[in-house]
C-alpha atoms as a PDB file:
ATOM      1  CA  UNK A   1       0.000   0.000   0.000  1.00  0.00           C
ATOM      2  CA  UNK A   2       2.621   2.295   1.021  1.00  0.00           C
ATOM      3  CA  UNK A   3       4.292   1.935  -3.143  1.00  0.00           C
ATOM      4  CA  UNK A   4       1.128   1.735  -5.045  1.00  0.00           C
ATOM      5  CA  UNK A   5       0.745   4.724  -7.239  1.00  0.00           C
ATOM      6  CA  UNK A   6       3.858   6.343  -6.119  1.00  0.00           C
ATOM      7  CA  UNK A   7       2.919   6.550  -2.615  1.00  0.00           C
ATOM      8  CA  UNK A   8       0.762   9.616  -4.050  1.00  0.00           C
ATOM      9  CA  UNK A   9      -2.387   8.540  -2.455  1.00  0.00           C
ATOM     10  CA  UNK A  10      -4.037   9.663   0.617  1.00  0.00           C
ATOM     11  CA  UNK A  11      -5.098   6.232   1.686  1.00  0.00           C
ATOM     12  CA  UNK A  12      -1.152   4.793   1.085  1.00  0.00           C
ATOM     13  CA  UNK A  13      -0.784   3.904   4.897  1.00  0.00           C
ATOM     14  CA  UNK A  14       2.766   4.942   4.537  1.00  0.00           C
ATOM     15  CA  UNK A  15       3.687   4.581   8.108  1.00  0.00           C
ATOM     16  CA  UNK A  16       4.139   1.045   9.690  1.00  0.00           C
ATOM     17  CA  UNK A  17       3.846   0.139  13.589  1.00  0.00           C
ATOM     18  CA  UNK A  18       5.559  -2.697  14.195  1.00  0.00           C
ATOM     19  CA  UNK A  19       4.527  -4.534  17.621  1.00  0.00           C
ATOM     20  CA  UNK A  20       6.456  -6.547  19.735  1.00  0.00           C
ATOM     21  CA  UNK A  21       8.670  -9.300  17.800  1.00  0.00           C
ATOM     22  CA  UNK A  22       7.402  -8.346  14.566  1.00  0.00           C
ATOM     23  CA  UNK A  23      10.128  -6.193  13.770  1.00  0.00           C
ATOM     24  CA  UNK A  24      11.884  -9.198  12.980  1.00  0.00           C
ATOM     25  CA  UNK A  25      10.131  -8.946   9.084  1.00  0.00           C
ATOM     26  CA  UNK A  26      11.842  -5.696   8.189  1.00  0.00           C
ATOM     27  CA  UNK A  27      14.492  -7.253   6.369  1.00  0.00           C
ATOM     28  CA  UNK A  28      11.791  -9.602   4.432  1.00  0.00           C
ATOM     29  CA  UNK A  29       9.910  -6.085   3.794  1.00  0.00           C
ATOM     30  CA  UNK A  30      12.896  -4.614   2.921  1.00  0.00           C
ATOM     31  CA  UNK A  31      13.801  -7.427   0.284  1.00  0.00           C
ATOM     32  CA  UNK A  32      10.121  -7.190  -1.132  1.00  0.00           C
ATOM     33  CA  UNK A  33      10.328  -3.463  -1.877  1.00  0.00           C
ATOM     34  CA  UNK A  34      13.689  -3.964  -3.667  1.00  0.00           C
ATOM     35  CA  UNK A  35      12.490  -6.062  -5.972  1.00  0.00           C
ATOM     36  CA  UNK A  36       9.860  -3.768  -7.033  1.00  0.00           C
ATOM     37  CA  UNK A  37      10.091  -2.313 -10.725  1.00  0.00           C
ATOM     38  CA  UNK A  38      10.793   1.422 -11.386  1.00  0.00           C
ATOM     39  CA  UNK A  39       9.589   2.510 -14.400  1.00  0.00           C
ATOM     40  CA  UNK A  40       6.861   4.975 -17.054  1.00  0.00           C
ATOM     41  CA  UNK A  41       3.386   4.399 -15.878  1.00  0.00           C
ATOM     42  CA  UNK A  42       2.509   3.348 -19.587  1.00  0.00           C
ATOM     43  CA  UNK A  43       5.185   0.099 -19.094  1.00  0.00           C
ATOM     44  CA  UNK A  44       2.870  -3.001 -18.154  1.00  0.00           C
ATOM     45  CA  UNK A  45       6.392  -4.484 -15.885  1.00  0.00           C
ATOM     46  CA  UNK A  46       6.417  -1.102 -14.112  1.00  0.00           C
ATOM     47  CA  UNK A  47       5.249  -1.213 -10.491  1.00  0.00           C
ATOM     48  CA  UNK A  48       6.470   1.941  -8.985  1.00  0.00           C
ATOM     49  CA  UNK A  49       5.548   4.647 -11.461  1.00  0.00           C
ATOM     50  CA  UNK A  50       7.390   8.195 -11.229  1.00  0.00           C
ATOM     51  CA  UNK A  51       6.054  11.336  -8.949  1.00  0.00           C
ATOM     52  CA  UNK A  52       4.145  13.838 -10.288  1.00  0.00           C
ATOM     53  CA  UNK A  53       6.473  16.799 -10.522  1.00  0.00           C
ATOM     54  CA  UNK A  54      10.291  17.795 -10.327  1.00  0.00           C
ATOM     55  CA  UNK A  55       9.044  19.462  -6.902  1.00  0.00           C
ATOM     56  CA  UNK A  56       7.460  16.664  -5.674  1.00  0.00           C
ATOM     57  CA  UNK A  57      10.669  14.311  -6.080  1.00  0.00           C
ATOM     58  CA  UNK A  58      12.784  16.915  -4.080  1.00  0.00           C
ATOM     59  CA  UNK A  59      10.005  17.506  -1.406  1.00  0.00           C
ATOM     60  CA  UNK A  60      10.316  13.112  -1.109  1.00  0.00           C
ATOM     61  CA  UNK A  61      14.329  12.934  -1.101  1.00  0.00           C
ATOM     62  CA  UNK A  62      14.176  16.159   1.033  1.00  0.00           C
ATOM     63  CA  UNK A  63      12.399  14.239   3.576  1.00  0.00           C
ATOM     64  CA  UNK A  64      14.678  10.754   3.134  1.00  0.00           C
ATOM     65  CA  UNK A  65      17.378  13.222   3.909  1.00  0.00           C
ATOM     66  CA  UNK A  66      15.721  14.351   7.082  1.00  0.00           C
ATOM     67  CA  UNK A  67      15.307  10.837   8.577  1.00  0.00           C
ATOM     68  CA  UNK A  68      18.847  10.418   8.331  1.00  0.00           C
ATOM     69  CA  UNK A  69      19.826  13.583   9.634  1.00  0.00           C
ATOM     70  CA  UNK A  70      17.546  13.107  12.700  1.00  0.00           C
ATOM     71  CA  UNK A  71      18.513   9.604  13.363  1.00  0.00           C
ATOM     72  CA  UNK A  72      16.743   6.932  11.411  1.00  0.00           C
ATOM     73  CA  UNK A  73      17.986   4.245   9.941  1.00  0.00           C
ATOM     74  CA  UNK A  74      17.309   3.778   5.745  1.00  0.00           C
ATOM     75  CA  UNK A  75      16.773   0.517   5.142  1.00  0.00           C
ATOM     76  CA  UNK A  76      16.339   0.408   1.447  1.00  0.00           C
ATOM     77  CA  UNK A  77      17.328   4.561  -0.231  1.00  0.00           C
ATOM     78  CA  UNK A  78      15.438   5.099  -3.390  1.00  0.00           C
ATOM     79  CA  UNK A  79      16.799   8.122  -4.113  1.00  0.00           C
ATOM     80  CA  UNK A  80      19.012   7.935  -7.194  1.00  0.00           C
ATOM     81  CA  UNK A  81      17.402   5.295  -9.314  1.00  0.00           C
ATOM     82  CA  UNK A  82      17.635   5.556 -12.727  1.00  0.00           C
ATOM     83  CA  UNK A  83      15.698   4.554 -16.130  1.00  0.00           C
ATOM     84  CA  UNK A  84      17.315   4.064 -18.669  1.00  0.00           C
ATOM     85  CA  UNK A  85      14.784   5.366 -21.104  1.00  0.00           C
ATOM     86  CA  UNK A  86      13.624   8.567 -19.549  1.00  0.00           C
ATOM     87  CA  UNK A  87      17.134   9.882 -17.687  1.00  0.00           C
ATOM     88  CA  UNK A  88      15.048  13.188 -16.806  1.00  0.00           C
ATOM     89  CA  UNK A  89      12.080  11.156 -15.464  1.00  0.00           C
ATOM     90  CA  UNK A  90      10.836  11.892 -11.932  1.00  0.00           C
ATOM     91  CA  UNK A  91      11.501   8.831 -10.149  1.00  0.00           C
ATOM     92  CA  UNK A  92      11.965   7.894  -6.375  1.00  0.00           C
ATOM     93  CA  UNK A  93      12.513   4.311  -5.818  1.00  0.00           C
ATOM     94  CA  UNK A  94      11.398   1.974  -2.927  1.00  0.00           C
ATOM     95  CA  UNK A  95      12.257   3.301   0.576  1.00  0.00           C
ATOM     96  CA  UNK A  96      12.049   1.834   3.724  1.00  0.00           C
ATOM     97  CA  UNK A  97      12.970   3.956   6.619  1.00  0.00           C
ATOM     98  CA  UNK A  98      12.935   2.583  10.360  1.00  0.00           C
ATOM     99  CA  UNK A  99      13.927   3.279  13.923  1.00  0.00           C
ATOM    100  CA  UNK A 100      11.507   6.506  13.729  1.00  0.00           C
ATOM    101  CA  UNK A 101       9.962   7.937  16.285  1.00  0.00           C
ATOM    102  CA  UNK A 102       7.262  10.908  16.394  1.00  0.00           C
ATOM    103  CA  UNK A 103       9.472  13.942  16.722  1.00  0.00           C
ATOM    104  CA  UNK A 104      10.900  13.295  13.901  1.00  0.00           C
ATOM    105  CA  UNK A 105       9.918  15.369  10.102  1.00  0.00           C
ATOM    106  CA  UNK A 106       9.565  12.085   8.307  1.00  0.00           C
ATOM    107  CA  UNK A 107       6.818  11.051  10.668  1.00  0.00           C
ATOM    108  CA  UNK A 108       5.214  14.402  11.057  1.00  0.00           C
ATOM    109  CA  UNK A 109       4.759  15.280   7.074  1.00  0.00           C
ATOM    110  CA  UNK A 110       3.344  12.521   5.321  1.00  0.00           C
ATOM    111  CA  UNK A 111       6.112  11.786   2.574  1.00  0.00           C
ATOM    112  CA  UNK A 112       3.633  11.262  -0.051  1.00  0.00           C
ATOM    113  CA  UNK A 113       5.813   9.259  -2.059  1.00  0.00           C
ATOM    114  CA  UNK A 114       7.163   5.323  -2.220  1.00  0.00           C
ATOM    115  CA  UNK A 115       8.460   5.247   1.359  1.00  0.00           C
ATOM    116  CA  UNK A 116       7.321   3.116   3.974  1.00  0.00           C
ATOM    117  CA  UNK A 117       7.850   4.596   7.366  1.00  0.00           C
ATOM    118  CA  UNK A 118       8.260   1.903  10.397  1.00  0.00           C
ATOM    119  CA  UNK A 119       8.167   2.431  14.501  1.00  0.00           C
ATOM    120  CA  UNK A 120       8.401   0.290  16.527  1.00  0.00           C
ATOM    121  CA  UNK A 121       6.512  -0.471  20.272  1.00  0.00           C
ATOM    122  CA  UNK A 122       6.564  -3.293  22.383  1.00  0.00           C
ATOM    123  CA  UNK A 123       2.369  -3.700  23.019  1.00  0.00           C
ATOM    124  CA  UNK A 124      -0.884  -3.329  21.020  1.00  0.00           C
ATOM    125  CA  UNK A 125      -2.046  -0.970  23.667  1.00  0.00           C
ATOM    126  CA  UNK A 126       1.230   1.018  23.039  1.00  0.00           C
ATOM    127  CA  UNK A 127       0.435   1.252  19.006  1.00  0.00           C
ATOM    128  CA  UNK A 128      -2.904   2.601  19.684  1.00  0.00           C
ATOM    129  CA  UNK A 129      -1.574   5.069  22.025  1.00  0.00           C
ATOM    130  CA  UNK A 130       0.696   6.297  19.118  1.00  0.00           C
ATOM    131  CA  UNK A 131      -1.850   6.194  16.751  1.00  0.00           C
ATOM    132  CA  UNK A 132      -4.384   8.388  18.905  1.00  0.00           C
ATOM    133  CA  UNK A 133      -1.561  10.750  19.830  1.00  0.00           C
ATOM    134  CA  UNK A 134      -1.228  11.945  16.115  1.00  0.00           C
ATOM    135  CA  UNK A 135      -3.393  14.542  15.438  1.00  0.00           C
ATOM    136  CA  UNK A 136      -4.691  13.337  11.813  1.00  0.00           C
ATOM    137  CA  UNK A 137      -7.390  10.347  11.816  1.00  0.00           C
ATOM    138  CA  UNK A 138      -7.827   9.685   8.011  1.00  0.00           C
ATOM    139  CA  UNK A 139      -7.426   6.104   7.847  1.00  0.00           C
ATOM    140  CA  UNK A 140      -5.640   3.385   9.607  1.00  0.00           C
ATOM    141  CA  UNK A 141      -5.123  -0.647   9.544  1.00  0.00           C
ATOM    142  CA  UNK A 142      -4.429  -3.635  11.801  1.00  0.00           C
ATOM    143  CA  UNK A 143      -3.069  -6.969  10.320  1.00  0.00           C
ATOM    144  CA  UNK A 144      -4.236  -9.941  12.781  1.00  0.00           C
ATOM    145  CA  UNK A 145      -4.967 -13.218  13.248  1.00  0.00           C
ATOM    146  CA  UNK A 146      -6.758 -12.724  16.385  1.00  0.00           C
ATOM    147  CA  UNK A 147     -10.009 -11.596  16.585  1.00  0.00           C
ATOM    148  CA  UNK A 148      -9.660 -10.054  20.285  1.00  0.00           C
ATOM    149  CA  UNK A 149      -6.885  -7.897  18.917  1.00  0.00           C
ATOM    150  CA  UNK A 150      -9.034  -6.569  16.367  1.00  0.00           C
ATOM    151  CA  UNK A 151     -12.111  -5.688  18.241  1.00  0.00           C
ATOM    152  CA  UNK A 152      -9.957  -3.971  20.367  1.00  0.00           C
ATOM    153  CA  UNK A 153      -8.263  -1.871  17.955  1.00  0.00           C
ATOM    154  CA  UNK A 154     -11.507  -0.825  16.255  1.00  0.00           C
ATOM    155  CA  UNK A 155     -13.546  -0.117  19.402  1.00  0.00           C
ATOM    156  CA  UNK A 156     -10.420   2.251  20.717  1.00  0.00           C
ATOM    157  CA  UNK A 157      -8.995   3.691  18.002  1.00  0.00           C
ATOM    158  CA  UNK A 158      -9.604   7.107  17.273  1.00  0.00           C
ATOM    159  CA  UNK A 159      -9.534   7.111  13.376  1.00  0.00           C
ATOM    160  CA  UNK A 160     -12.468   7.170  11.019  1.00  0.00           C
ATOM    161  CA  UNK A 161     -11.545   4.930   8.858  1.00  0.00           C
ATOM    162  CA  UNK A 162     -10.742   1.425   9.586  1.00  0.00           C
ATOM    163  CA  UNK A 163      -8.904  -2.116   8.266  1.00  0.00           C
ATOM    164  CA  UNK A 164      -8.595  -5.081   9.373  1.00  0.00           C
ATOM    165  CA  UNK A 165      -6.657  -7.393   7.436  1.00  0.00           C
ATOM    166  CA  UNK A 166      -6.904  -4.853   4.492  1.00  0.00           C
ATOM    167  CA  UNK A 167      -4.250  -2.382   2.976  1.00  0.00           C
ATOM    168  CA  UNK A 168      -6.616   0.532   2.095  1.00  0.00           C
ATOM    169  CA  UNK A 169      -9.149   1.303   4.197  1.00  0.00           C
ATOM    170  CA  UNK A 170     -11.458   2.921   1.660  1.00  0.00           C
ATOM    171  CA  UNK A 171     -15.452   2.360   2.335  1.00  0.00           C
ATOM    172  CA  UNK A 172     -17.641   1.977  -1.093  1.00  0.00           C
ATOM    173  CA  UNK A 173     -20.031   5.095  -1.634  1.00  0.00           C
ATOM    174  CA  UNK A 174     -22.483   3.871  -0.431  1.00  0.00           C
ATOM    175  CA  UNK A 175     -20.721   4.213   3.113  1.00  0.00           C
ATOM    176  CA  UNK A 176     -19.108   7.288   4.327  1.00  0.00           C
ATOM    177  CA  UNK A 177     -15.678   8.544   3.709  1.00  0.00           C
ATOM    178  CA  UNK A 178     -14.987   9.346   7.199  1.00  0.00           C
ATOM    179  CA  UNK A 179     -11.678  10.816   8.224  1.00  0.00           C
ATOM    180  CA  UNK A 180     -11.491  12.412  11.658  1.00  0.00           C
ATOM    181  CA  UNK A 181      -9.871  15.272  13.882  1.00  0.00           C
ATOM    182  CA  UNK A 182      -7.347  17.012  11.560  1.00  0.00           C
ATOM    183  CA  UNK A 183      -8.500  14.789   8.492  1.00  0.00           C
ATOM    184  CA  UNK A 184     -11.667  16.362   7.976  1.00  0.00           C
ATOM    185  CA  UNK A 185     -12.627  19.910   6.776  1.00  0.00           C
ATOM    186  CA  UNK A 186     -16.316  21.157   7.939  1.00  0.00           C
ATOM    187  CA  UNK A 187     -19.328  19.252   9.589  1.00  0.00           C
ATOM    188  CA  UNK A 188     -20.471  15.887   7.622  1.00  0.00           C
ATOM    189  CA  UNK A 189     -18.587  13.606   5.565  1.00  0.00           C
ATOM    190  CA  UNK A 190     -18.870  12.933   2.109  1.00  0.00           C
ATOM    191  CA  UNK A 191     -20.347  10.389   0.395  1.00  0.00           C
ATOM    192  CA  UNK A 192     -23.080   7.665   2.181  1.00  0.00           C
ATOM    193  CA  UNK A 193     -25.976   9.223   4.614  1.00  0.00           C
ATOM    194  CA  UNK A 194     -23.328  11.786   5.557  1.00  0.00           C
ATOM    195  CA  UNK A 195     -23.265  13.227   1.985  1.00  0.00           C
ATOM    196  CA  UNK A 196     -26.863  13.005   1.195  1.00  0.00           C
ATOM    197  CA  UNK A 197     -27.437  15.077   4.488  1.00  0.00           C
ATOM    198  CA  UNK A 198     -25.329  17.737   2.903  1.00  0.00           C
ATOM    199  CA  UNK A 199     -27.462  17.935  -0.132  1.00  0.00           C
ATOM    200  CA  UNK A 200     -30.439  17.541   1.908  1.00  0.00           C
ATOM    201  CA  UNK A 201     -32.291  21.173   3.549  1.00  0.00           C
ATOM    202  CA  UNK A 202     -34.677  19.207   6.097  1.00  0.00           C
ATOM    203  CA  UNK A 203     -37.977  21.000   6.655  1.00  0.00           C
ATOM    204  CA  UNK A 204     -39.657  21.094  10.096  1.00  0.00           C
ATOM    205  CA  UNK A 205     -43.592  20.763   9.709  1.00  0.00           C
ATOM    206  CA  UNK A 206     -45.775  21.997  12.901  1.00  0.00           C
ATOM    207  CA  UNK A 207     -49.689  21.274  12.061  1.00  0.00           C
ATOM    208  CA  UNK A 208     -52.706  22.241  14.257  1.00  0.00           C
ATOM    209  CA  UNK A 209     -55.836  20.411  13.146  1.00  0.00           C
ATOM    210  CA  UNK A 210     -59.109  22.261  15.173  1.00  0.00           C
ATOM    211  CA  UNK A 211     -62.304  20.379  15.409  1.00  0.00           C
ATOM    212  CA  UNK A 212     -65.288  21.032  14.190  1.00  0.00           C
ATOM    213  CA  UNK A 213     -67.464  23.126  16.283  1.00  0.00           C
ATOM    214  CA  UNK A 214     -69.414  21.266  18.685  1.00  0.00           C
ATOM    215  CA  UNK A 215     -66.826  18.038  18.672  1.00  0.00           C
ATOM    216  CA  UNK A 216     -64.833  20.011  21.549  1.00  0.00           C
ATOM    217  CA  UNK A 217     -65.344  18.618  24.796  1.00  0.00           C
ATOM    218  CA  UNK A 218     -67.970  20.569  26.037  1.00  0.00           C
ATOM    219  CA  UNK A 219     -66.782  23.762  24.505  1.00  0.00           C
ATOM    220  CA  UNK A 220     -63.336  23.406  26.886  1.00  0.00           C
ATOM    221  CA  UNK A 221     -60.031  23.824  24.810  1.00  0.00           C
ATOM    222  CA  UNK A 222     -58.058  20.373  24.654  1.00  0.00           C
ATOM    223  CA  UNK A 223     -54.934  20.787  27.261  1.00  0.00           C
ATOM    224  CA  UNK A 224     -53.666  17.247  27.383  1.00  0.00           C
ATOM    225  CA  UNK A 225     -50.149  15.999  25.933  1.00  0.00           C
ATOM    226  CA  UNK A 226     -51.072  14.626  22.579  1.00  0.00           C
ATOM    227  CA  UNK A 227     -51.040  10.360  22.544  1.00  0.00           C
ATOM    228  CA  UNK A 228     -50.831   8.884  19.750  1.00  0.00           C
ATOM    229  CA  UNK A 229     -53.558   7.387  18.202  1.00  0.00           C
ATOM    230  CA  UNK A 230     -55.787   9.829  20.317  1.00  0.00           C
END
């Protein structure tokens, strides 16, 4: 998720929380990211496609730089790669940064390009913490094979939209797109109930119907709470 289109997608889930022993697949992450093929969109092989402008490759090796200089630890640098039939082209390759931690830029400013961003904390409890201490909520993921683990995640998780066992977290219309705190602009979401609320200007009806004359109780006006079917 974190390659696919460039990492140019707001749903990439570009940053990785590794619990407990599972740090131990880095280099197996690291080895599947290498042997991902740079290349023109328009190539059928090509699996990591190039970044959108000249500005947006140095804003992405800008912020591979700053990992380093902070501390982190660059697993696999894409910066540099080359193809052979477009020399100018704006490519990035495969990156895999770890040993990051929140104060640092690469965590902070979403890279927005093919770089997988990894933490590491020893609990589940501790990776929600994390999670709920950013202050962006667009989408997030949990890979499990126990279902405890994932109703726990879901239930205290402050994100609006969730995976389990699933990459992208992106609802069909017919469900709301619902990112949360920073992630979301205005009032209601878009798409689902949320978005036909938007386009929606509710009326409030207030009716009065009078009885005829002579059906009041003996000519008294009515004071009770209405009941229905009364």
């Amino acid at each position: 998720a974190a390659f696919g289109a460039a990492g140019q997608r707001c749903m990439a889930l570009s940053t990785l929380v590794l619990v407990g022993e599972t740090k131990a697949w880095l280099p197996e992450i690291v080895a599947k990211a290498r042997a991902l093929i740079v290349g023109a969109g328009c190539h059928e092989t090509t699996e990591v496609g190039p970044l959108i402008s000249p500005a947006a490759k140095l804003r992405v090796e800008s912020l591979i730089q700053s990992a380093v200089d902070q501390g982190a630890n660059v697993l696999l640098d894409g910066r540099g790669v080359s193809v052979a039939e477009y020399p100018k082209g704006n490519f990035v390759g495969p990156t895999v940064i770890s040993d990051v931690d929140e104060s640092m830029r690469c965590y902070q400013e979403e890279i927005f390009g093919p770089a997988l961003v990894c933490l590491h904390v020893d609990t589940l409890d501790d990776a929600i913490a994390l999670v709920n201490r950013n202050p962006y909520g667009n989408g997030t993921a949990i890979f499990t094979s126990s279902g405890v683990s994932a109703r726990h995640f879901q239930n205290t998780i402050e994100v609006g939209q969730i995976g389990i066992n699933t990459a992208i977290p992106v609802p069909l219309p017919f469900f709301s797109f619902t990112g949360s705190k920073a992630s979301m602009l205005g009032d209601l979401h878009f798409y689902g109930k949320a978005g036909i609320t938007f386009f929606t200007r509710p009326k409030t009806i207030t009716s009065n119907w009078n009885p005829p004359k002579g059906e009041a109780s003996g000519g008294k006006a009515a004071t009770e709470m209405p009941i229905l079917g009364k």
